[in-house]
Amino acid sequence: MRHSLYPMLLAALLVAACSPTTEAPPARAEAVADTGGSARGDFGPPQGEPVHAVLTSPPQVPPATGRTAPAKVIVELEVRELELEISEGVRYTFWTFGGTVPGSFIRVRQGDTVEFHLKNHPDSKMPHNIDLHGVTGPGGGAASSFTAPGHESQFTFKALNHGLFVYHCATAPVGMHIANGMYGLILVEPPEGLPKVDHEYYVMQGDFYTVGKYREKGLQPFDMQKAIDENPTYVLFNGSEGALINDKALRAKTGETVRLFVGNGGPNLVSSFHVIGEIFDKVWYEGGTHYQENVQTTLIPAGGAMMADFHVEVPGSYVLVDHSIFRAFNKGALAILKVDGEENKAIYSGKEVDSVYLGDKAASLTPVSTAREAAISGTLTLEQQIAAGKAHFTGTCSVCHQDSGLGIPGVFPPLAKSDFLAKDPEAAIKYVLNGLTGKITVNGKEYDSVMPPMSQLNNDEIANILTYVFNSWGNQLGQVSTEQVAKVRGETPRAEGAAH
Ligand SMILES: [Cu+2]
């Protein structure tokens, strides 16, 4: 092996040594041919009448340009400083391009000459400008577009490179302007356009820094120190926690193709972008020319973007997340793609088997088998139920509510001496079977979170767990029987997605 490699190495060295003296290094020539980059993006002067770019608010994307020749495209973008909702009951003063976070989506074609008009609304308090990553020229347009409140600036550039590019404000302090939401995407289509899909959506991640804690109500000022420390209060898609969920979810039907244009405004964090339950058929990583196929999670740098195509086969809710996962579940980086259509059991069965798997828990579950035998023989005591319930509570409910029953302040409510629970103890059966979401107040503290349904627990287990909860940590709320649980289970249809 070793001696056969030697001549190859030598040859490589010789080539490397010679190439600077030959005219064009072959690798470089190839790259130019591949990307159709700036050297090839000048298709001459604009033809025909100037066109006005169609700008869209997220998550909508303007239609394809449909042009086959370079045009003069006029873009008019207005900066607005607006107080909007960042989370339910939480207000924030966003600085926006076009009234939304992210800013309006801009779509042009490679070779177009773009006449850019930046207007700064008279109500603004700050000057602003725009740096488009798709511009070839100093500052990406920043200096030429510096605009005081109540003014308008104009500059022109030729879109030489195709790709998906971020734009952002670059007025000092730059970090603060970006943190306040001043970013968006500009797509420069390749000359032949993009492959046809059924839906195109615009999603952009950003990190936000408020003086108050996550979900602390009221108007929240920007926190410069948190921003410098890169310690965001919120990590969001499209500028607010509710931007892409419930009735605002992205939508598609089974059998359709979906294209996501995803940017990351930062200012600080890099996104590990993932769609739970889907695989990207193609990812144009970094918004560039080449695609990778069959991708689970793709990295989107701050100030970067990517485009992904995928086909949807199975109905349900697909969750867009930053897979740096605490950001998704504790800072808001979560959006929904809702797919409607016929089930396809050959591709995804849903839950088929739900059997008890004990593993190494078997030993710790002696109280459970004792209780089960006692229940069968009709001699089950309160003590046996509590002991069995404790074994199940540990590692199930305790993950969130803690072994102490005290929960975690602000995140998981306490079960110990909970006034909410004491008001209607029996309702706890419903919470375990169907989950619990929405605003509740426990011992004077507000919670607005999600407890997942745990209908995989059988009736005995739920009766025992709740009996343990009702008789622990100072609670005196009585006993729950298997029959009570069976009755509630019979009355309530299983929640959609309960197995997830
Ligand atoms: Cu700005």
PDB file of C-alpha atoms in Angstrom, residues 293-426:
ATOM      1  CA  GLU A 293     -30.383  15.612   0.202  1.00  0.00           C
ATOM      2  CA  ASN A 294     -32.144  13.693   2.995  1.00  0.00           C
ATOM      3  CA  VAL A 295     -31.319  16.075   5.822  1.00  0.00           C
ATOM      4  CA  GLN A 296     -32.678  15.949   9.400  1.00  0.00           C
ATOM      5  CA  THR A 297     -31.298  19.168  10.912  1.00  0.00           C
ATOM      6  CA  THR A 298     -29.529  22.010   9.157  1.00  0.00           C
ATOM      7  CA  LEU A 299     -27.379  24.725  10.638  1.00  0.00           C
ATOM      8  CA  ILE A 300     -28.332  28.330   9.863  1.00  0.00           C
ATOM      9  CA  PRO A 301     -25.736  30.859  10.930  1.00  0.00           C
ATOM     10  CA  ALA A 302     -26.698  34.262  12.312  1.00  0.00           C
ATOM     11  CA  GLY A 303     -26.938  36.439   9.216  1.00  0.00           C
ATOM     12  CA  GLY A 304     -27.498  33.376   7.028  1.00  0.00           C
ATOM     13  CA  ALA A 305     -30.338  31.490   5.399  1.00  0.00           C
ATOM     14  CA  MET A 306     -31.286  28.209   3.772  1.00  0.00           C
ATOM     15  CA  MET A 307     -33.982  26.866   1.501  1.00  0.00           C
ATOM     16  CA  ALA A 308     -35.506  23.400   1.991  1.00  0.00           C
ATOM     17  CA  ASP A 309     -37.948  21.364  -0.105  1.00  0.00           C
ATOM     18  CA  PHE A 310     -39.882  18.370   1.158  1.00  0.00           C
ATOM     19  CA  HIS A 311     -42.891  16.283   0.284  1.00  0.00           C
ATOM     20  CA  VAL A 312     -45.560  15.663   2.942  1.00  0.00           C
ATOM     21  CA  GLU A 313     -47.002  12.154   3.112  1.00  0.00           C
ATOM     22  CA  VAL A 314     -48.746  11.779   6.454  1.00  0.00           C
ATOM     23  CA  PRO A 315     -51.321  14.132   8.050  1.00  0.00           C
ATOM     24  CA  GLY A 316     -50.647  15.730  11.421  1.00  0.00           C
ATOM     25  CA  SER A 317     -48.841  18.588  13.091  1.00  0.00           C
ATOM     26  CA  TYR A 318     -45.163  18.972  12.278  1.00  0.00           C
ATOM     27  CA  VAL A 319     -43.225  21.148  14.673  1.00  0.00           C
ATOM     28  CA  LEU A 320     -40.517  23.514  13.439  1.00  0.00           C
ATOM     29  CA  VAL A 321     -37.888  23.946  16.142  1.00  0.00           C
ATOM     30  CA  ASP A 322     -34.420  25.135  16.866  1.00  0.00           C
ATOM     31  CA  HIS A 323     -33.115  21.750  18.014  1.00  0.00           C
ATOM     32  CA  SER A 324     -31.007  23.470  20.656  1.00  0.00           C
ATOM     33  CA  ILE A 325     -34.089  22.293  22.383  1.00  0.00           C
ATOM     34  CA  PHE A 326     -34.488  24.437  25.491  1.00  0.00           C
ATOM     35  CA  ARG A 327     -34.928  27.320  23.037  1.00  0.00           C
ATOM     36  CA  ALA A 328     -37.927  25.514  21.577  1.00  0.00           C
ATOM     37  CA  PHE A 329     -39.689  24.611  24.790  1.00  0.00           C
ATOM     38  CA  ASN A 330     -38.535  27.370  27.116  1.00  0.00           C
ATOM     39  CA  LYS A 331     -37.821  30.374  24.897  1.00  0.00           C
ATOM     40  CA  GLY A 332     -40.474  30.069  22.194  1.00  0.00           C
ATOM     41  CA  ALA A 333     -38.605  28.728  19.108  1.00  0.00           C
ATOM     42  CA  LEU A 334     -41.514  26.659  17.939  1.00  0.00           C
ATOM     43  CA  ALA A 335     -43.841  26.781  14.927  1.00  0.00           C
ATOM     44  CA  ILE A 336     -46.353  24.376  13.389  1.00  0.00           C
ATOM     45  CA  LEU A 337     -46.857  23.012   9.895  1.00  0.00           C
ATOM     46  CA  LYS A 338     -50.331  21.484   9.835  1.00  0.00           C
ATOM     47  CA  VAL A 339     -50.803  18.812   7.194  1.00  0.00           C
ATOM     48  CA  ASP A 340     -54.334  17.675   6.343  1.00  0.00           C
ATOM     49  CA  GLY A 341     -55.305  14.640   4.315  1.00  0.00           C
ATOM     50  CA  GLU A 342     -55.825  10.900   4.327  1.00  0.00           C
ATOM     51  CA  GLU A 343     -53.915   8.698   6.772  1.00  0.00           C
ATOM     52  CA  ASN A 344     -51.253   6.521   5.200  1.00  0.00           C
ATOM     53  CA  LYS A 345     -50.827   3.574   7.548  1.00  0.00           C
ATOM     54  CA  ALA A 346     -48.214   1.952   5.355  1.00  0.00           C
ATOM     55  CA  ILE A 347     -45.894   4.909   5.973  1.00  0.00           C
ATOM     56  CA  TYR A 348     -46.863   5.687   9.552  1.00  0.00           C
ATOM     57  CA  SER A 349     -49.043   3.370  11.604  1.00  0.00           C
ATOM     58  CA  GLY A 350     -49.797   5.419  14.712  1.00  0.00           C
ATOM     59  CA  LYS A 351     -49.505   3.502  17.967  1.00  0.00           C
ATOM     60  CA  GLU A 352     -49.835  -0.252  17.451  1.00  0.00           C
ATOM     61  CA  VAL A 353     -48.757  -1.817  20.729  1.00  0.00           C
ATOM     62  CA  ASP A 354     -48.911  -0.435  24.249  1.00  0.00           C
ATOM     63  CA  SER A 355     -47.622  -3.059  26.615  1.00  0.00           C
ATOM     64  CA  VAL A 356     -45.960  -2.714  29.970  1.00  0.00           C
ATOM     65  CA  TYR A 357     -42.196  -2.597  29.771  1.00  0.00           C
ATOM     66  CA  LEU A 358     -40.527  -2.748  33.144  1.00  0.00           C
ATOM     67  CA  GLY A 359     -36.836  -3.179  32.385  1.00  0.00           C
ATOM     68  CA  ASP A 360     -34.766  -2.620  35.512  1.00  0.00           C
ATOM     69  CA  LYS A 361     -37.689  -0.925  37.179  1.00  0.00           C
ATOM     70  CA  ALA A 362     -39.078  -4.376  38.016  1.00  0.00           C
ATOM     71  CA  ALA A 363     -37.467  -4.468  41.462  1.00  0.00           C
ATOM     72  CA  SER A 364     -38.733  -1.039  42.478  1.00  0.00           C
ATOM     73  CA  LEU A 365     -42.231  -1.970  41.402  1.00  0.00           C
ATOM     74  CA  THR A 366     -42.852  -4.616  44.080  1.00  0.00           C
ATOM     75  CA  PRO A 367     -45.451  -2.325  45.692  1.00  0.00           C
ATOM     76  CA  VAL A 368     -47.180  -2.201  42.302  1.00  0.00           C
ATOM     77  CA  SER A 369     -47.554  -5.973  41.991  1.00  0.00           C
ATOM     78  CA  THR A 370     -48.612  -6.165  45.636  1.00  0.00           C
ATOM     79  CA  ALA A 371     -51.331  -3.592  44.950  1.00  0.00           C
ATOM     80  CA  ARG A 372     -52.411  -5.346  41.761  1.00  0.00           C
ATOM     81  CA  GLU A 373     -52.835  -8.679  43.547  1.00  0.00           C
ATOM     82  CA  ALA A 374     -54.690  -7.006  46.410  1.00  0.00           C
ATOM     83  CA  ALA A 375     -56.984  -5.271  43.919  1.00  0.00           C
ATOM     84  CA  ILE A 376     -57.797  -8.584  42.254  1.00  0.00           C
ATOM     85  CA  SER A 377     -58.610 -10.218  45.557  1.00  0.00           C
ATOM     86  CA  GLY A 378     -60.601  -7.145  46.644  1.00  0.00           C
ATOM     87  CA  THR A 379     -58.444  -6.311  49.657  1.00  0.00           C
ATOM     88  CA  LEU A 380     -56.645  -3.186  48.363  1.00  0.00           C
ATOM     89  CA  THR A 381     -55.842  -0.766  51.184  1.00  0.00           C
ATOM     90  CA  LEU A 382     -55.145   2.960  51.108  1.00  0.00           C
ATOM     91  CA  GLU A 383     -51.530   2.277  52.141  1.00  0.00           C
ATOM     92  CA  GLN A 384     -50.994  -0.208  49.314  1.00  0.00           C
ATOM     93  CA  GLN A 385     -52.397   2.278  46.805  1.00  0.00           C
ATOM     94  CA  ILE A 386     -50.132   5.054  48.087  1.00  0.00           C
ATOM     95  CA  ALA A 387     -47.054   2.812  47.938  1.00  0.00           C
ATOM     96  CA  ALA A 388     -47.840   1.691  44.368  1.00  0.00           C
ATOM     97  CA  GLY A 389     -48.689   5.262  43.338  1.00  0.00           C
ATOM     98  CA  LYS A 390     -45.382   6.539  44.671  1.00  0.00           C
ATOM     99  CA  ALA A 391     -43.470   4.020  42.530  1.00  0.00           C
ATOM    100  CA  HIS A 392     -45.284   5.235  39.400  1.00  0.00           C
ATOM    101  CA  PHE A 393     -45.103   8.922  40.302  1.00  0.00           C
ATOM    102  CA  THR A 394     -41.323   8.649  40.489  1.00  0.00           C
ATOM    103  CA  GLY A 395     -39.948   8.980  36.993  1.00  0.00           C
ATOM    104  CA  THR A 396     -43.352   9.875  35.497  1.00  0.00           C
ATOM    105  CA  CYS A 397     -44.900  12.924  37.129  1.00  0.00           C
ATOM    106  CA  SER A 398     -41.763  13.697  39.152  1.00  0.00           C
ATOM    107  CA  VAL A 399     -39.863  14.634  36.001  1.00  0.00           C
ATOM    108  CA  CYS A 400     -41.798  17.893  36.050  1.00  0.00           C
ATOM    109  CA  HIS A 401     -43.546  18.189  39.432  1.00  0.00           C
ATOM    110  CA  GLN A 402     -40.433  16.876  41.285  1.00  0.00           C
ATOM    111  CA  ASP A 403     -40.229  14.147  43.944  1.00  0.00           C
ATOM    112  CA  SER A 404     -40.950  16.856  46.520  1.00  0.00           C
ATOM    113  CA  GLY A 405     -44.246  17.715  44.781  1.00  0.00           C
ATOM    114  CA  LEU A 406     -43.100  21.344  44.817  1.00  0.00           C
ATOM    115  CA  GLY A 407     -42.666  21.667  41.041  1.00  0.00           C
ATOM    116  CA  ILE A 408     -40.317  24.298  39.616  1.00  0.00           C
ATOM    117  CA  PRO A 409     -41.260  27.954  40.239  1.00  0.00           C
ATOM    118  CA  GLY A 410     -42.639  29.602  37.135  1.00  0.00           C
ATOM    119  CA  VAL A 411     -42.450  26.411  35.056  1.00  0.00           C
ATOM    120  CA  PHE A 412     -44.169  23.416  36.689  1.00  0.00           C
ATOM    121  CA  PRO A 413     -46.852  24.103  39.314  1.00  0.00           C
ATOM    122  CA  PRO A 414     -46.694  22.457  42.743  1.00  0.00           C
ATOM    123  CA  LEU A 415     -48.908  19.500  43.605  1.00  0.00           C
ATOM    124  CA  ALA A 416     -48.030  19.902  47.299  1.00  0.00           C
ATOM    125  CA  LYS A 417     -50.838  21.900  48.975  1.00  0.00           C
ATOM    126  CA  SER A 418     -52.025  23.149  45.580  1.00  0.00           C
ATOM    127  CA  ASP A 419     -55.197  25.228  46.017  1.00  0.00           C
ATOM    128  CA  PHE A 420     -55.975  24.641  42.331  1.00  0.00           C
ATOM    129  CA  LEU A 421     -55.976  20.873  42.892  1.00  0.00           C
ATOM    130  CA  ALA A 422     -57.864  21.092  46.191  1.00  0.00           C
ATOM    131  CA  LYS A 423     -60.722  23.002  44.537  1.00  0.00           C
ATOM    132  CA  ASP A 424     -61.624  20.010  42.356  1.00  0.00           C
ATOM    133  CA  PRO A 425     -59.449  16.972  43.079  1.00  0.00           C
ATOM    134  CA  GLU A 426     -61.378  14.660  40.748  1.00  0.00           C
TER     135      GLU A 426
END
